[in-house]
Short mmCIF file of C-alpha atoms in Angstrom, two decimals:
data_model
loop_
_atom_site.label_atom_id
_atom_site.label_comp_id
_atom_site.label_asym_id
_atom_site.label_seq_id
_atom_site.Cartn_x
_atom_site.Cartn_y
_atom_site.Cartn_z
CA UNK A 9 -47.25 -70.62 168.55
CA UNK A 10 -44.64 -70.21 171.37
CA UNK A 11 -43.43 -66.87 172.16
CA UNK A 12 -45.31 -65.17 169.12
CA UNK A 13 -48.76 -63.45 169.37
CA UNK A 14 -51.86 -64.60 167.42
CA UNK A 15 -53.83 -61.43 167.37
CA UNK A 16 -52.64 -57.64 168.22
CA UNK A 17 -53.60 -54.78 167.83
CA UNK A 18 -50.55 -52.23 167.95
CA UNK A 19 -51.28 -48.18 168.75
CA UNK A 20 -48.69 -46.09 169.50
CA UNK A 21 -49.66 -42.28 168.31
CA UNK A 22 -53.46 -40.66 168.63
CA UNK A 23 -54.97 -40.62 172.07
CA UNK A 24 -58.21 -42.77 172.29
CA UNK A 25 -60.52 -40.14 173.90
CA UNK A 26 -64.14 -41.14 175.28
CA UNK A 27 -66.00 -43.35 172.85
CA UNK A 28 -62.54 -44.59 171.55
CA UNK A 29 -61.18 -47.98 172.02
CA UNK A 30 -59.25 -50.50 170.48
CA UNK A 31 -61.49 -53.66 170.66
CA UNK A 32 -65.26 -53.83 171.27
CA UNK A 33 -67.19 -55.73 171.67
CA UNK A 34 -71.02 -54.98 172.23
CA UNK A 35 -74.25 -56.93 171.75
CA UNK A 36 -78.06 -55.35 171.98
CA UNK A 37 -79.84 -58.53 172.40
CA UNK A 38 -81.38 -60.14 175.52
CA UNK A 39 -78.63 -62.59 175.95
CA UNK A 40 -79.19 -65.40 178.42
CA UNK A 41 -76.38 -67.63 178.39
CA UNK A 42 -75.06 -68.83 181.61
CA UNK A 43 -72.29 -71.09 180.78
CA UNK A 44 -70.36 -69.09 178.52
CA UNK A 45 -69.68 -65.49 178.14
CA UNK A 46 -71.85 -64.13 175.29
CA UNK A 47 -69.45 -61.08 175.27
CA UNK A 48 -66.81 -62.71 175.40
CA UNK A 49 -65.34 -66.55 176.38
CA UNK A 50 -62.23 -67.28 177.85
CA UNK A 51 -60.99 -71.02 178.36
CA UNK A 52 -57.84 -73.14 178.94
CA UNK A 53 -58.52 -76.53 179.85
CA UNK A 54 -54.45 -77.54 180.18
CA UNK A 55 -52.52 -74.51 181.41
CA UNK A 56 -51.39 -75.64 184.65
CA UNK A 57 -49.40 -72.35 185.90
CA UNK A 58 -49.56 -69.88 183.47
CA UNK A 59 -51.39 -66.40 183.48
CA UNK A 60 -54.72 -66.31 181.28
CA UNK A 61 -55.34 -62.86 181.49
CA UNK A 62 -52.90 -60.22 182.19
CA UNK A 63 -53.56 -56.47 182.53
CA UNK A 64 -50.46 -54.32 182.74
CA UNK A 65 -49.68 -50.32 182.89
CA UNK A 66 -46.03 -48.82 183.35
CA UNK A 67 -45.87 -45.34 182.72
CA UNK A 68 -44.45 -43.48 184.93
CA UNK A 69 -46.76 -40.16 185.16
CA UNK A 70 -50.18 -42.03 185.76
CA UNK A 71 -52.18 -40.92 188.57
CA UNK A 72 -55.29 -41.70 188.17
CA UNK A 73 -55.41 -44.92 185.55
CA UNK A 74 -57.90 -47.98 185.99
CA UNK A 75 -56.54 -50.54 184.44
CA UNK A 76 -60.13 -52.23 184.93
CA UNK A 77 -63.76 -51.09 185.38
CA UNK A 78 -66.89 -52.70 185.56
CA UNK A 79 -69.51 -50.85 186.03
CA UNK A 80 -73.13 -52.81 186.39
CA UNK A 81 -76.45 -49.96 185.66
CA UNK A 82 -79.66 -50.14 184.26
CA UNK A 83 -81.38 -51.59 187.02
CA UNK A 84 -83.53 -50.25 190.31
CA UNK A 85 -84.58 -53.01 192.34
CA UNK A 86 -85.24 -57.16 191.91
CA UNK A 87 -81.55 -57.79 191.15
CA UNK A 88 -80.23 -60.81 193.28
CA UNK A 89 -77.08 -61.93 190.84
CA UNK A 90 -73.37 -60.94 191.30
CA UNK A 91 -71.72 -57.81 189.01
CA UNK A 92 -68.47 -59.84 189.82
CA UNK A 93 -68.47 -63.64 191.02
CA UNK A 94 -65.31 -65.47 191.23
CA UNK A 95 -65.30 -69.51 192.12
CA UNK A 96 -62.60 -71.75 193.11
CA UNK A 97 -62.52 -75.15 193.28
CA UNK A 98 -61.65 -76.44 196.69
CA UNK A 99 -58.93 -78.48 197.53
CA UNK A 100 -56.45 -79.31 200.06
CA UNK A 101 -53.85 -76.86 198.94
CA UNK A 102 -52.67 -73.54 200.35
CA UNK A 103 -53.86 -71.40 196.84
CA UNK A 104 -55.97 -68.16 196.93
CA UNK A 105 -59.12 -67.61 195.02
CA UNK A 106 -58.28 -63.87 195.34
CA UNK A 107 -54.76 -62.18 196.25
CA UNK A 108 -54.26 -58.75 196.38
CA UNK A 109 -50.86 -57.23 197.02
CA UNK A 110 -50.08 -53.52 196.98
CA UNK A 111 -46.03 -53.72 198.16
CA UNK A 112 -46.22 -50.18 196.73
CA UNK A 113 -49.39 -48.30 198.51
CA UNK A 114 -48.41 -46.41 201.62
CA UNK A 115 -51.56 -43.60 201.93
CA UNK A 116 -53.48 -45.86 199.94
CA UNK A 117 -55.78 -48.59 200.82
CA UNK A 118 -55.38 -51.97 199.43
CA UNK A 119 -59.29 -52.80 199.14
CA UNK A 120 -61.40 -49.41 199.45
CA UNK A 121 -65.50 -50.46 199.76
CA UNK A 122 -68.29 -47.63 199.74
CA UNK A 123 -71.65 -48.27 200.48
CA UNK A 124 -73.85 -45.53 201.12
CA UNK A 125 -77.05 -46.25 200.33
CA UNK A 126 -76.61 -49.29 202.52
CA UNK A 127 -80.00 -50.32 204.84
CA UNK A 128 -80.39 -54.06 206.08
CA UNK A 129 -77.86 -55.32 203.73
CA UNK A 130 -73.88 -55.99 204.76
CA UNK A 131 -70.89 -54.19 202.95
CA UNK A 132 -69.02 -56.81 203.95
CA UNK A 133 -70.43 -60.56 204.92
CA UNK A 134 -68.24 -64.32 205.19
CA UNK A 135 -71.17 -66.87 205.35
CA UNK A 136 -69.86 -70.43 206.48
CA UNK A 137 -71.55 -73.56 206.91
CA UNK A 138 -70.39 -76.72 206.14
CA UNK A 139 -66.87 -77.11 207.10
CA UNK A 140 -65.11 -77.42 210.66
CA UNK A 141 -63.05 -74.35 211.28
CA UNK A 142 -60.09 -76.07 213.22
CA UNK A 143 -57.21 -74.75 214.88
CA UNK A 144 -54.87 -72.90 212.64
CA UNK A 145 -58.25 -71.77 210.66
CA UNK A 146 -60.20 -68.21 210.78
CA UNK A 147 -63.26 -67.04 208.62
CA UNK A 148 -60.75 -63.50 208.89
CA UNK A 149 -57.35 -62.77 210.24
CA UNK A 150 -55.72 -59.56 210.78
CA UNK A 151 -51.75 -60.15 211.62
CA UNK A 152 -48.83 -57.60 211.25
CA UNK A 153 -44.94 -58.84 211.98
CA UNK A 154 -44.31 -55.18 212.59
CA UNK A 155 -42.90 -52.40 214.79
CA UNK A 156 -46.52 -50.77 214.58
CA UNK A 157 -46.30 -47.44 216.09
CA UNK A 158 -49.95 -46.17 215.26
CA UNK A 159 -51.73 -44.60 218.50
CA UNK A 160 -54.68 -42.34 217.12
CA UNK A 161 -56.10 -45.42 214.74
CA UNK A 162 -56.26 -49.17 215.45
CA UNK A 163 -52.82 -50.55 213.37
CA UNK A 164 -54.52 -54.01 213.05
CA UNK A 165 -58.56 -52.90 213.37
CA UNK A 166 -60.09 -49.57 213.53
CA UNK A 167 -63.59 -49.31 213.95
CA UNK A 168 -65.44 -45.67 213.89
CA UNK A 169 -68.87 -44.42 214.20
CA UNK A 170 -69.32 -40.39 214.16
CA UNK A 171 -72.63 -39.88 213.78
CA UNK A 172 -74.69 -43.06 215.33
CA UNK A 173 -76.32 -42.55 218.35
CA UNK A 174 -78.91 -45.33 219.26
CA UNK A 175 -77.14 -48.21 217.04
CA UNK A 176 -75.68 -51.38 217.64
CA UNK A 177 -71.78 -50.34 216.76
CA UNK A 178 -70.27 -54.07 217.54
CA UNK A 179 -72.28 -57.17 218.37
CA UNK A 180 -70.83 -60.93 218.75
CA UNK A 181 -73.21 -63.82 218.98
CA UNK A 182 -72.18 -67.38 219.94
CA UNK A 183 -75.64 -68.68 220.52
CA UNK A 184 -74.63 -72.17 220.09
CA UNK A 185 -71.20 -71.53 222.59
CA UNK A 186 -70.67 -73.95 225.54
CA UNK A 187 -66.88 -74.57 226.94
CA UNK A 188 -65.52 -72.49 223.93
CA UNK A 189 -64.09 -68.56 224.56
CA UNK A 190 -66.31 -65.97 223.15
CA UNK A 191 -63.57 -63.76 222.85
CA UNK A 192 -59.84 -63.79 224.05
CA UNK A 193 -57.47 -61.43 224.44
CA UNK A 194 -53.52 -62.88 225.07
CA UNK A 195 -50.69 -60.00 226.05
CA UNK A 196 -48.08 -61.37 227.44
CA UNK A 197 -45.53 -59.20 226.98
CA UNK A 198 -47.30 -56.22 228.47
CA UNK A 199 -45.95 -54.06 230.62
CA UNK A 200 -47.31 -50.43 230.93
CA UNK A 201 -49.63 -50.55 229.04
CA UNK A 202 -53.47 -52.18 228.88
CA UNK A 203 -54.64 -55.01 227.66
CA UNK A 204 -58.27 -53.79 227.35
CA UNK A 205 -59.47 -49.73 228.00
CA UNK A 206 -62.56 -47.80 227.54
CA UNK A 207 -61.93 -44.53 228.04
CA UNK A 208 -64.91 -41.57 228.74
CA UNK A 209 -64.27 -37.93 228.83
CA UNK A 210 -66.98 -36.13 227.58
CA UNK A 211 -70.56 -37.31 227.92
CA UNK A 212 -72.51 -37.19 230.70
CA UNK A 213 -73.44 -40.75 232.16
CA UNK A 214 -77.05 -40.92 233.15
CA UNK A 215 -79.12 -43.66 234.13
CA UNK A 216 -79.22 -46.96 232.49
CA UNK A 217 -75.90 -46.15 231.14
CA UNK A 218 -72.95 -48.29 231.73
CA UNK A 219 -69.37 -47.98 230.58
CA UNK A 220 -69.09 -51.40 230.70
CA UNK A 221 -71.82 -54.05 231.36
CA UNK A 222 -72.41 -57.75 232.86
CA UNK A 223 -75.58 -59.04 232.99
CA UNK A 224 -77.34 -62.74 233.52
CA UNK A 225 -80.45 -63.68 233.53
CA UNK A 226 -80.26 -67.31 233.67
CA UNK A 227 -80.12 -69.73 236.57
CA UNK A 228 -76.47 -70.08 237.23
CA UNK A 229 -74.77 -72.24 239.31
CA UNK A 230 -71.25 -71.80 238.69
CA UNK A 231 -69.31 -72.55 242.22
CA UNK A 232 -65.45 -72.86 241.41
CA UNK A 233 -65.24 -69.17 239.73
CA UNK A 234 -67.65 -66.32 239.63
CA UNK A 235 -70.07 -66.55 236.55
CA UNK A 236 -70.13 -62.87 236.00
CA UNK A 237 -67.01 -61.75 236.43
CA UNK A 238 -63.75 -64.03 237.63
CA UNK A 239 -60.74 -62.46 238.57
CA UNK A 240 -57.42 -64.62 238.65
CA UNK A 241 -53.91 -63.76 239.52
CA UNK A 242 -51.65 -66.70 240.71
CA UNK A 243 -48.03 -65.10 240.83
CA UNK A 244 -48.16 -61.71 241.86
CA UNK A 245 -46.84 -61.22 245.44
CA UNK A 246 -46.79 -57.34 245.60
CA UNK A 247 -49.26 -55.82 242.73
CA UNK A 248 -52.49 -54.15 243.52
CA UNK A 249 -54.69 -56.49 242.05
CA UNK A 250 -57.79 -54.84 241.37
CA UNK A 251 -58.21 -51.05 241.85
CA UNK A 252 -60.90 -48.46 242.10
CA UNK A 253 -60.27 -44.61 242.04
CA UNK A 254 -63.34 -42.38 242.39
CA UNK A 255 -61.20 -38.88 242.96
CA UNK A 256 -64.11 -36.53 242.56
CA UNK A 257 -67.26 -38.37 244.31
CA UNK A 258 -69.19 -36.81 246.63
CA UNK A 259 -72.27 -38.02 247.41
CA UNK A 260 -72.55 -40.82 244.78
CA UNK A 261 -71.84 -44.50 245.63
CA UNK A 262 -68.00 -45.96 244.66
CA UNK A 263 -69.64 -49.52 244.69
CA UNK A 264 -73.14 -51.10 245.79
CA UNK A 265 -73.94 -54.98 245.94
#
């Protein structure tokens, strides 16, 4: 066999309604395999860059087609295995395990996730271990070569909370962190705009609130820059360099040490 097909299954006139389908396959047993599929077993042990399984749809008036569903029920609580689990085998090479490219999706969203009745588990979670991330690596990376114009969402992240009001919304932990950079923000071509803004309109500010916070409660002894906060600038000659604007105080305090 070259170009031919060893088993089809041509339809071309009725409409397969619900219940309907081509193939089945079903079993009623308590299967238990875990090395093969006891549905059904797929294998190619010397294809070296061809497609095993392709799923395809081209007409032109679909709107709402899957082209695949899974759908895992029958279970309420105990379950610890994986409706979907993909593995790759790791080597040195640039290859994906997973690639998803929607050249086509403008409203859209390339990978949509719902999670509602999530608690104390994660929607989304990247465990790593073993390796050494090193430069050039990232656990995720969000990059666009683009004229992004966006300026009521975040074009490269946009994080929102509506309804919150006591929770955590964004926490980083480097509990192991020495000379590293928790977090670093590069804008060198910046000109009008800001690097970093939090702006507050509405809410009133009470006490133990803080638009932005620093806080240490170890023994530091930092000498050559200031361990809280460490303000640098070594080639402006006219700028204001750090600015405070309290237009409509009155009785409060613009800055207490």
């Amino acid at each position: 066999l070259t170009t031919g097909t060893a088993f089809i299954i041509p339809h071309t006139t009725s409409v397969i309604a619900s219940g309907g389908s081509l193939a089945r396959i079903s079993s009623t047993s308590i299967d238990t395999s875990t090395t093969t599929g006891t549905l059904l077993d797929l294998s190619a042990t010397a294809t070296v860059a061809g497609r095993l399984v392709n799923i395809a749809s081209s007409a032109a008036a679909q709107t709402t087609t899957t082209l695949l569903n899974i759908d895992s029920s029958g279970y309420t609580a105990g379950y610890t295995g994986n409706v979907v689990a993909i593995s790759g085998t790791g080597t040195t090479g640039s290859g994906n395990v997973l690639s998803v490219t929607t050249a086509t999706t403008t409203g859209g969203a390339a990978i949509s996730i719902t999670a509602n009745a999530l608690t104390t588990g994660a929607a989304f979670i990247i465990p790593h271990t073993t390796s050494v991330i090193a430069a050039g690596g990232s656990l995720a990376r969000l990059s666009s070569t683009s004229i992004d114009t966006g300026t009521t969402t975040g074009v490269l992240l946009d994080l929102s909370s509506t309804a919150s009001t006591t929770g955590t919304q964004f926490l980083q932990t480097y509990s192991a962190l020495t000379s590293g950079i928790g977090q670093s923000i590069v804008a060198n071509a910046l000109t009008t705009g800001v690097a970093f803004i939090i702006p507050h309109s509405t809410s009133v500010i009470a006490s133990c609130g803080s638009l932005a916070r620093l806080s240490s409660t170890s023994i530091d002894t930092g000498t050559t820059n200031g361990v809280l906060l460490d303000l640098i600038s070594t080639a402006s000659t006219a700028g204001t360099q750090f600015l405070q604007t309290y237009s409509a105080l009155t009785t409060g305090i613009g800055q207490s040490i």
